[in-house]
Short mmCIF file of C-alpha atoms in Angstrom, two decimals:
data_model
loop_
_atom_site.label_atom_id
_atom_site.label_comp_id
_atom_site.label_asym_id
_atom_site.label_seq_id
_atom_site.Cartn_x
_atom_site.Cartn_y
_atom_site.Cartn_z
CA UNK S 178 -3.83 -17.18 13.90
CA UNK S 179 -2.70 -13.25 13.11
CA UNK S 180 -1.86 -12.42 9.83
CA UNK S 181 0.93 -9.83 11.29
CA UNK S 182 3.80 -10.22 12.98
CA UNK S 183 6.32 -7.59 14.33
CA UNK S 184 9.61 -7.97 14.71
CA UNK S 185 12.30 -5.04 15.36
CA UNK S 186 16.06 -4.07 16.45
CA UNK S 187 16.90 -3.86 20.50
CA UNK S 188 16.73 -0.03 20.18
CA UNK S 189 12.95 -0.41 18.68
CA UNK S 190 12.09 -3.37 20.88
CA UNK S 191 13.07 -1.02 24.30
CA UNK S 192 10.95 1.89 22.30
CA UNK S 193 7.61 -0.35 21.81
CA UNK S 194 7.72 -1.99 25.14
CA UNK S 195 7.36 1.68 26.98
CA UNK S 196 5.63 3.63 24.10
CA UNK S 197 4.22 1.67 21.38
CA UNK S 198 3.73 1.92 17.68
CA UNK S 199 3.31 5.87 17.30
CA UNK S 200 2.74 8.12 13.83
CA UNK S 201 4.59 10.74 15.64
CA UNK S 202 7.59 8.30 16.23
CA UNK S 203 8.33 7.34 12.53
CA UNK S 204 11.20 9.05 10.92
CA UNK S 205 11.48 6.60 7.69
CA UNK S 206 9.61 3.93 6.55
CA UNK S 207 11.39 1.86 3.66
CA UNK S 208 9.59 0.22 0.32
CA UNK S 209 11.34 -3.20 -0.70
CA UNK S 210 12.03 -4.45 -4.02
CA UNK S 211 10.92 -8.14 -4.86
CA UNK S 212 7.57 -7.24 -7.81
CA UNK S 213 4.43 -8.35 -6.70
CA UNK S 214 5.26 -10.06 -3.45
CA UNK S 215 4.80 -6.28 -2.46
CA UNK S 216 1.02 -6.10 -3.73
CA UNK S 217 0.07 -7.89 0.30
CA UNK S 218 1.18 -4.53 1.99
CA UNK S 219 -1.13 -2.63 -0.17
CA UNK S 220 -4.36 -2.23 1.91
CA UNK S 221 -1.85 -1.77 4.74
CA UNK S 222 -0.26 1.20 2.46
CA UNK S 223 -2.87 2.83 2.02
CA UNK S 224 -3.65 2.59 5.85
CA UNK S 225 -0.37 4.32 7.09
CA UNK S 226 -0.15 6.89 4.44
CA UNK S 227 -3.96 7.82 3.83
CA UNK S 228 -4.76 7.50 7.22
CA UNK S 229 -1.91 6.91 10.24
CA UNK S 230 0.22 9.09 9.37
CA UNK S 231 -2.15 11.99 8.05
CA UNK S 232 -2.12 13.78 11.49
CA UNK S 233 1.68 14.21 11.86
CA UNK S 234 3.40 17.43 10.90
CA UNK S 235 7.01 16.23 10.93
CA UNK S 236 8.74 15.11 7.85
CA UNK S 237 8.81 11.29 7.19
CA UNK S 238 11.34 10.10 4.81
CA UNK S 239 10.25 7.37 2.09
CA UNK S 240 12.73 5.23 0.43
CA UNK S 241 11.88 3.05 -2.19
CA UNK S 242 13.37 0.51 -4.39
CA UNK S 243 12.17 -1.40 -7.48
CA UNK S 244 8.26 -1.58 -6.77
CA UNK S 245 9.01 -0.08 -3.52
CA UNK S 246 9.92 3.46 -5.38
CA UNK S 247 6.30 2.79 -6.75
CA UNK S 248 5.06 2.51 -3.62
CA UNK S 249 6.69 5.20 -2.02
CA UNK S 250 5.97 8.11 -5.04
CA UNK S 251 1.99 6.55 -4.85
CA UNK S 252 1.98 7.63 -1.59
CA UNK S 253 3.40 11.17 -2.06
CA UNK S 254 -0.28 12.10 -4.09
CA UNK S 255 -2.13 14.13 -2.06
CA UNK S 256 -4.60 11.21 -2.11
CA UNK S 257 -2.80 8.03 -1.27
CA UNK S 258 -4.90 5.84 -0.42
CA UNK S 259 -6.47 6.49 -3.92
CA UNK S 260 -3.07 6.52 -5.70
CA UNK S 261 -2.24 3.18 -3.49
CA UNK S 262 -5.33 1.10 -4.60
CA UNK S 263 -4.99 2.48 -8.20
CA UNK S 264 -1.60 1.30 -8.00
CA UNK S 265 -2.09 -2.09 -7.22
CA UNK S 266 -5.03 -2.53 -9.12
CA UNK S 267 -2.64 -1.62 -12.03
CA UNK S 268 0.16 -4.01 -11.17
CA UNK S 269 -2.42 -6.64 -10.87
CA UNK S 270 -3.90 -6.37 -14.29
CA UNK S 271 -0.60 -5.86 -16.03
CA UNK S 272 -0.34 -7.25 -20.09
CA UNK S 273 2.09 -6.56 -22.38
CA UNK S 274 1.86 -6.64 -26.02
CA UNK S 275 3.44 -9.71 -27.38
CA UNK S 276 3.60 -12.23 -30.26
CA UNK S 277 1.15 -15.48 -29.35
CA UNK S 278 3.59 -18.03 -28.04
CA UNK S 279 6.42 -16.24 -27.06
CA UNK S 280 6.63 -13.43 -23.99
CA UNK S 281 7.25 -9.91 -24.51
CA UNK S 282 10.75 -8.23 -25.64
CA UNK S 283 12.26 -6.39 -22.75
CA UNK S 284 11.62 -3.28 -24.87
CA UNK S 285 8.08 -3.76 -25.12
CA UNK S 286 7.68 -4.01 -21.22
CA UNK S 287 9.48 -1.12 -21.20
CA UNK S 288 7.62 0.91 -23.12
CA UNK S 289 4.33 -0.24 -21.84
CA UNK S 290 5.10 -0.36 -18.08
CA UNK S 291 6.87 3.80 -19.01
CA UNK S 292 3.57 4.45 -19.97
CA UNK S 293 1.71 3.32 -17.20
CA UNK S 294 3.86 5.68 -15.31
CA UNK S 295 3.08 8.27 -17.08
CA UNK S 296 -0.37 7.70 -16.43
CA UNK S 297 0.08 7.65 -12.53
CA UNK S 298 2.52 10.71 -12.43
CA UNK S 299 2.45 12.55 -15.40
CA UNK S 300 1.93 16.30 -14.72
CA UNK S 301 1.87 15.28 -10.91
CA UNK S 302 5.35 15.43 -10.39
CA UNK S 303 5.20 18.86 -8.77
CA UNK S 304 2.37 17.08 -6.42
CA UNK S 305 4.82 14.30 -5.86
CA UNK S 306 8.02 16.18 -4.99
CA UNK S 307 6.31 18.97 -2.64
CA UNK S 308 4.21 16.78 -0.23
CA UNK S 309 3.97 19.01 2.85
CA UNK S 310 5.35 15.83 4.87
CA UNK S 311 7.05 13.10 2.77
CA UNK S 312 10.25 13.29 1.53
CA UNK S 313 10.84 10.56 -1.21
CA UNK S 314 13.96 8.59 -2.22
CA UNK S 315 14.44 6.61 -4.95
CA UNK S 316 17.15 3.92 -5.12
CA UNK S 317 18.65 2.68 -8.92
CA UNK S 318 21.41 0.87 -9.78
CA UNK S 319 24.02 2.47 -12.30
CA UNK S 320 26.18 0.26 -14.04
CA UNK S 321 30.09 0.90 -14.39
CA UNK S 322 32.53 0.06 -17.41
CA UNK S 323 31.08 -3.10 -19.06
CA UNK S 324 27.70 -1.99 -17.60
CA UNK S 325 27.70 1.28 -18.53
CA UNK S 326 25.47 1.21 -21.43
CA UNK S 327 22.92 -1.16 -23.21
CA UNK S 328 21.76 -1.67 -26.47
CA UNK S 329 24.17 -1.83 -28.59
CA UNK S 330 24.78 -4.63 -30.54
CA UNK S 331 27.67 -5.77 -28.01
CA UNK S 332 26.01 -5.35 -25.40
CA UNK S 333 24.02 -8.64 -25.73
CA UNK S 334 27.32 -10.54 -24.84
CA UNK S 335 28.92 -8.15 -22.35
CA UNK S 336 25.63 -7.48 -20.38
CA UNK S 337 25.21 -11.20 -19.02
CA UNK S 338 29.40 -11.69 -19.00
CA UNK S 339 29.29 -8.60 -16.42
CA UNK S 340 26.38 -9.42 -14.36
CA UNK S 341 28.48 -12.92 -14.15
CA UNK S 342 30.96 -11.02 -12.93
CA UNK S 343 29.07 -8.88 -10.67
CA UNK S 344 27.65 -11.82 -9.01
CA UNK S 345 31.09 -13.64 -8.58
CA UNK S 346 32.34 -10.51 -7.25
CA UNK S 347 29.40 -10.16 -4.81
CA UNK S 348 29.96 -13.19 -2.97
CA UNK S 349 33.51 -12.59 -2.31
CA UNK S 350 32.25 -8.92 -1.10
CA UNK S 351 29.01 -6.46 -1.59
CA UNK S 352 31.26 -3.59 -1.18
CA UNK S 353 33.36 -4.84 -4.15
CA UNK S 354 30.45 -5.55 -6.25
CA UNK S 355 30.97 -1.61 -6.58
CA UNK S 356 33.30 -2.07 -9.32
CA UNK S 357 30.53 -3.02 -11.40
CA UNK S 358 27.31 -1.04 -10.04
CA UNK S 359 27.00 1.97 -8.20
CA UNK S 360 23.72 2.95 -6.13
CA UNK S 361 22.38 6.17 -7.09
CA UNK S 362 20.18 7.45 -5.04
CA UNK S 363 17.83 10.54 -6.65
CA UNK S 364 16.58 12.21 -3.20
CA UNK S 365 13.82 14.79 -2.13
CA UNK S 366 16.07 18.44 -2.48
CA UNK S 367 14.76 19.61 0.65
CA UNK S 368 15.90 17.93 3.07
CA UNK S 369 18.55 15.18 3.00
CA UNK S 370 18.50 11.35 3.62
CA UNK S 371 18.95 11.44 7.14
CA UNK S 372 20.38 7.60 6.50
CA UNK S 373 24.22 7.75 6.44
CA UNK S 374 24.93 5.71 2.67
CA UNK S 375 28.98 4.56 3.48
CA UNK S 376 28.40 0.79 2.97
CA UNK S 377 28.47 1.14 -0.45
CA UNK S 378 29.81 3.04 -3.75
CA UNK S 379 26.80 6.08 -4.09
CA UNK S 380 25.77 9.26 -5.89
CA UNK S 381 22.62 11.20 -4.74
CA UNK S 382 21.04 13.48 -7.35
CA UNK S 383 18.28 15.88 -6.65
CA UNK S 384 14.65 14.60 -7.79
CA UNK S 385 12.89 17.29 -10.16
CA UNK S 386 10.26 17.03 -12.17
CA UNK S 387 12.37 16.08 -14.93
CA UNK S 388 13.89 12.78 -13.75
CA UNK S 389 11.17 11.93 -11.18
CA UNK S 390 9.45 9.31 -13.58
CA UNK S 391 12.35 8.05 -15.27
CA UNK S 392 14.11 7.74 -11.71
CA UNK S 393 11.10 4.98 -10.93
CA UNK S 394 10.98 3.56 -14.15
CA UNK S 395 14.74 2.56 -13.98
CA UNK S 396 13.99 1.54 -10.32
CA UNK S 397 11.75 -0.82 -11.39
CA UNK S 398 14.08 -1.83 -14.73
CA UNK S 399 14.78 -5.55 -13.78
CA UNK S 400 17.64 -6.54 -16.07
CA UNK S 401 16.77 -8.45 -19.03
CA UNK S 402 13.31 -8.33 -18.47
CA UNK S 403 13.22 -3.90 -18.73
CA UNK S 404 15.69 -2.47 -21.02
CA UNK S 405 17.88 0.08 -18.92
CA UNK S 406 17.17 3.65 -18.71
CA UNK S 407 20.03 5.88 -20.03
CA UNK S 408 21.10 9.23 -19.39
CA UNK S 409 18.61 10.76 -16.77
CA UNK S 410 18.70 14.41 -16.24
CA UNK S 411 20.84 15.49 -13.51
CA UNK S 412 22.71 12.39 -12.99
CA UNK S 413 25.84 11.18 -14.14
CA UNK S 414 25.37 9.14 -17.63
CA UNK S 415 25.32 5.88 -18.32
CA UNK S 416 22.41 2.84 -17.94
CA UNK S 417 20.61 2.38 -14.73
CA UNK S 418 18.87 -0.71 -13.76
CA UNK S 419 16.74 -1.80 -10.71
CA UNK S 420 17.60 -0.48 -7.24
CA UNK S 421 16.73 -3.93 -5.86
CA UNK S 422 20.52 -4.97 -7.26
CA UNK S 423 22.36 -2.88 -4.89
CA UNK S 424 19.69 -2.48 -2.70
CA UNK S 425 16.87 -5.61 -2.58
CA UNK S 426 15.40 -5.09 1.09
CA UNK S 427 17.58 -1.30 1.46
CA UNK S 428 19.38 -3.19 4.70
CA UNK S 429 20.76 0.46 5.60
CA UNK S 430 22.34 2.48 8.28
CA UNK S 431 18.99 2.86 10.07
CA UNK S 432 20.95 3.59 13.63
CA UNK S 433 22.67 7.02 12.08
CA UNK S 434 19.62 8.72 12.65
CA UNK S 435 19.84 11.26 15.11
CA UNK S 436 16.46 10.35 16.29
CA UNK S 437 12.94 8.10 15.57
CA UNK S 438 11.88 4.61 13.97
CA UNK S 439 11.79 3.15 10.77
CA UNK S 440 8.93 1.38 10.44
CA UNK S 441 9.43 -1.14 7.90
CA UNK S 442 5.97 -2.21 5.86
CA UNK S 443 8.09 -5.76 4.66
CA UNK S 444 6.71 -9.43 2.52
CA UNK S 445 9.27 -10.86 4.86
CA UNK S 446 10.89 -10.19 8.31
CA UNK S 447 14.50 -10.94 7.04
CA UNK S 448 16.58 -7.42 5.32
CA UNK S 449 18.73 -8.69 2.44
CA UNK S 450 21.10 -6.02 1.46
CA UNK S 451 21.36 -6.78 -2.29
CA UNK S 452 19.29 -9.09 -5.18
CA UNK S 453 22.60 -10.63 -5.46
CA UNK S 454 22.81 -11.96 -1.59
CA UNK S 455 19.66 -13.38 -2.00
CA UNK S 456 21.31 -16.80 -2.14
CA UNK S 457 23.82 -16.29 0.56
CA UNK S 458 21.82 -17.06 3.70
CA UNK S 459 24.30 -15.19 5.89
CA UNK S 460 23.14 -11.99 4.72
CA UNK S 461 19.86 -12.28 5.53
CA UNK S 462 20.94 -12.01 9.43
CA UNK S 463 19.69 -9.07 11.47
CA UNK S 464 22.58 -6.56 12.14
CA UNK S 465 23.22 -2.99 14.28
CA UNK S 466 22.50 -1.04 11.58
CA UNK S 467 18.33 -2.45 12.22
CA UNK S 468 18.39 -1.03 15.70
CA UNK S 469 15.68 1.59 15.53
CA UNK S 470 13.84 -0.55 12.71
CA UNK S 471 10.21 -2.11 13.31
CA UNK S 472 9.68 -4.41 10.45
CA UNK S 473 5.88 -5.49 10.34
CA UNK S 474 5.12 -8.72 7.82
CA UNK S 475 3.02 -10.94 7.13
CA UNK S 476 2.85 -14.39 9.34
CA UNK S 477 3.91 -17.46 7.01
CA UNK S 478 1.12 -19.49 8.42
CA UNK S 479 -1.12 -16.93 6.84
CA UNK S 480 0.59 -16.72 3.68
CA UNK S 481 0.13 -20.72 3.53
CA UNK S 482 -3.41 -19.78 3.23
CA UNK S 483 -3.36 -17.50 0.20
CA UNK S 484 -3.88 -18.81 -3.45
CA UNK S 485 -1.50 -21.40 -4.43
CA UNK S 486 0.00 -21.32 -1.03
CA UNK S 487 2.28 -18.24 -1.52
CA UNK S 488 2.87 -14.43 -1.70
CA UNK S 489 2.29 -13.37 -5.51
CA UNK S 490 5.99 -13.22 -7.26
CA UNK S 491 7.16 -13.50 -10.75
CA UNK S 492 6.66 -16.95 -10.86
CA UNK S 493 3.44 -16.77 -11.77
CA UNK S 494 4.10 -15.10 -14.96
CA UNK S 495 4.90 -18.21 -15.76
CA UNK S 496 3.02 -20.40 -13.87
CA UNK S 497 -0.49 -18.57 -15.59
CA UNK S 498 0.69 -18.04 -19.10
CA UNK S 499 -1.57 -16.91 -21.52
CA UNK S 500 -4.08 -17.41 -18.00
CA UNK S 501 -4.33 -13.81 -17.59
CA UNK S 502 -7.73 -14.03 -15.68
CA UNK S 503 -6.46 -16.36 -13.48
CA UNK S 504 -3.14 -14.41 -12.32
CA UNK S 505 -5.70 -11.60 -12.15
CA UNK S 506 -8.01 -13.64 -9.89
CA UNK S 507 -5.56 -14.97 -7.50
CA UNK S 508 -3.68 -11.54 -6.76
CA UNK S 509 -6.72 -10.26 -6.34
CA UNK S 510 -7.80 -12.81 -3.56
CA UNK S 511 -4.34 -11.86 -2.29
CA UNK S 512 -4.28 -8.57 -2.22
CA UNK S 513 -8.02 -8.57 -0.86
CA UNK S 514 -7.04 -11.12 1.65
CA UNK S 515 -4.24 -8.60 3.17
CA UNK S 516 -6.55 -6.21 4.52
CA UNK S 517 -6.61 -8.22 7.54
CA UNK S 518 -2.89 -7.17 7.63
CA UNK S 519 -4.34 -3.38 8.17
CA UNK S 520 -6.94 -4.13 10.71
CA UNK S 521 -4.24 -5.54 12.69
CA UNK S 522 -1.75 -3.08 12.44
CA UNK S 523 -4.31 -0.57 12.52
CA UNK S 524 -5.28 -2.15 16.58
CA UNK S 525 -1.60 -2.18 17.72
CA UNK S 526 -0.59 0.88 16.07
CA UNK S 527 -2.88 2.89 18.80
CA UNK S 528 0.35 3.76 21.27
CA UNK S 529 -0.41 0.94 23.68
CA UNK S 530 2.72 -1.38 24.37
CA UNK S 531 3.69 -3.66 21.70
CA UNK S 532 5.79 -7.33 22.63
CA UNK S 533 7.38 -7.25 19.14
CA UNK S 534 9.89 -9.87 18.29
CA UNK S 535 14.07 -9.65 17.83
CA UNK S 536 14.43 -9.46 14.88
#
């Protein structure tokens, strides 16, 4: 049984049939939100961007939501691999302060979790934003009217009223949903996202060193469980909230670039546009805008065989408790369990033909 399977649009499929899987081929490779489902692709991470790619000399454009903007600014260290395995060993270990009994306050995951960050990129942000090949892009979600700040004391009624109305709005159209959340996007200065970004109400802003920590943070700010991040430098005002609302799997318009792949390190093979479709199953469908995209996941027969029968996923916050050793132990076994996912890529990822699936 393999662990990997491949899957990719009919301009990709045409591509790894004559050429293969090729470093010099990738253009963009995207970084998912869904929390620690993403913690499989780590040895596989730190494959690509410590190793595969570290003999190319053309740019390769990262774009990262929720845990995926984690991902993506890990991998911008000039050691990634290191920065990769510290990262997940971080996200694995994860506690926050709390009262016995009860789980912790959205602020206190906040603060703790803005901390951690500050660990992994404070005074690297420099290191981060010139990497002599990756250019990185980090996806949030900035709320509009009702959503436009948090905190205050009415917010704790209008906050869940709005995302109500958010989702009911969602389902009767994404680009609608708009109205109530915008996708900013705070991009690499040098060059641009070579992704056109018309599907959907969006701002870019320019990633300095100033906003390139709180940009991730409010990536990774799931509502109610993260407070929101206000105000970051350079970008319009307001609260901003996970780029997995707008953007879950960042289903984008992959075919407007002028040339390349995306290869697509995924938990899944499906590409659900927002964290709001995830529950309308006929989003999930492949569509033209995944032409030039190779999406490599892992096999659900092999996920069957990892602890509890699953991917990691916020569940188990729940599941484990107080059981912090055991959510340690069996994202561990996970996570060390997925390296098979990088010796596999690893031996078709050599520029031989590939028989990928449709995706």
């Amino acid at each position: 049984m393999k662990a990997l399977q491949v899957h990719a649009g009919p301009r990709a499929l045409a591509h790894l049939r004559e050429h293969g899987l090729r470093p010099g081929d990738v253009r963009a490779i995207p970084g998912a939100a869904g929390g620690p489902k993403g913690l499989v692709l780590n040895p596989l991470d730190q494959f690509i961007f410590g190793e595969w790619l570290a003999a190319t000399d053309h740019p390769v454009h990262l774009l990262g939501a929720s845990i995926g903007a984690w991902r993506m600014a890990s991998a911008c260290l000039p050691d990634p691999a290191k920065a990769l395995a510290r990262m997940g060993h971080d996200y694995i270990v994860q506690e926050y302060p709390h009262e016995p009994g009860r789980k912790p306050t959205a602020r206190q995951v906040s603060e703790a979790f803005g901390e951690k960050l500050g660990e992994h990129f404070g005074g690297r942000e420099a290191e981060v934003l010139a990497h002599p090949r990756f250019r990185l892009h980090v996806f949030t979600s900035r709320g509009r009217h009702l959503l436009k700040r948090e905190g205050r004391a009415l917010s704790k009624v209008t906050t869940p009223l709005a995302y109500a109305g958010a989702f009911a709005t969602n389902v009767l159209s994404r680009r609608a949903m708009g109205a109530w959340l915008e996708r900013v996007v705070f991009s690499d200065a040098r060059d641009p996202l070579p992704v056109r970004l018309q599907d959907y109400r969006t701002h870019t802003t320019p990633l300095d060193a100033t906003n390139l920590r709180l940009a991730v943070l409010a990536s990774c700010s799931i509502p109610f469980w993260l407070d929101a991040v206000h105000d970051i430098p350079g970008a319009p005002r307001g609260a901003y909230w996970d780029g997995g609302i707008t953007d879950y799997h960042l289903h984008l318009d992959y075919a407007s670039m002028a040339d390349g792949l995306t290869l697509y390190p995924h938990f899944q093979k499906s590409v659900i546009p927002g964290w709001l479709d995830k529950a309308l199953r006929h989003r999930h469908r492949a569509s033209p805008l995944l032409s030039n995209v190779v999406v490599v996941s892992p096999n659900p027969e092999w996920i069957r065989t990892l602890p509890n029968g699953k991917l990691p996923d916020r569940n188990d916050f729940v599941h484990y408790g107080e059981d912090l050793a055991g959510r340690t132990a069996a994202w561990t076994k996970a996570v060390a369990e997925s390296q098979r996912l990088r010796d596999e890529f690893a031996e078709l990822a050599q520029g031989a033909p590939v028989l990928a699936e449709p995706l």
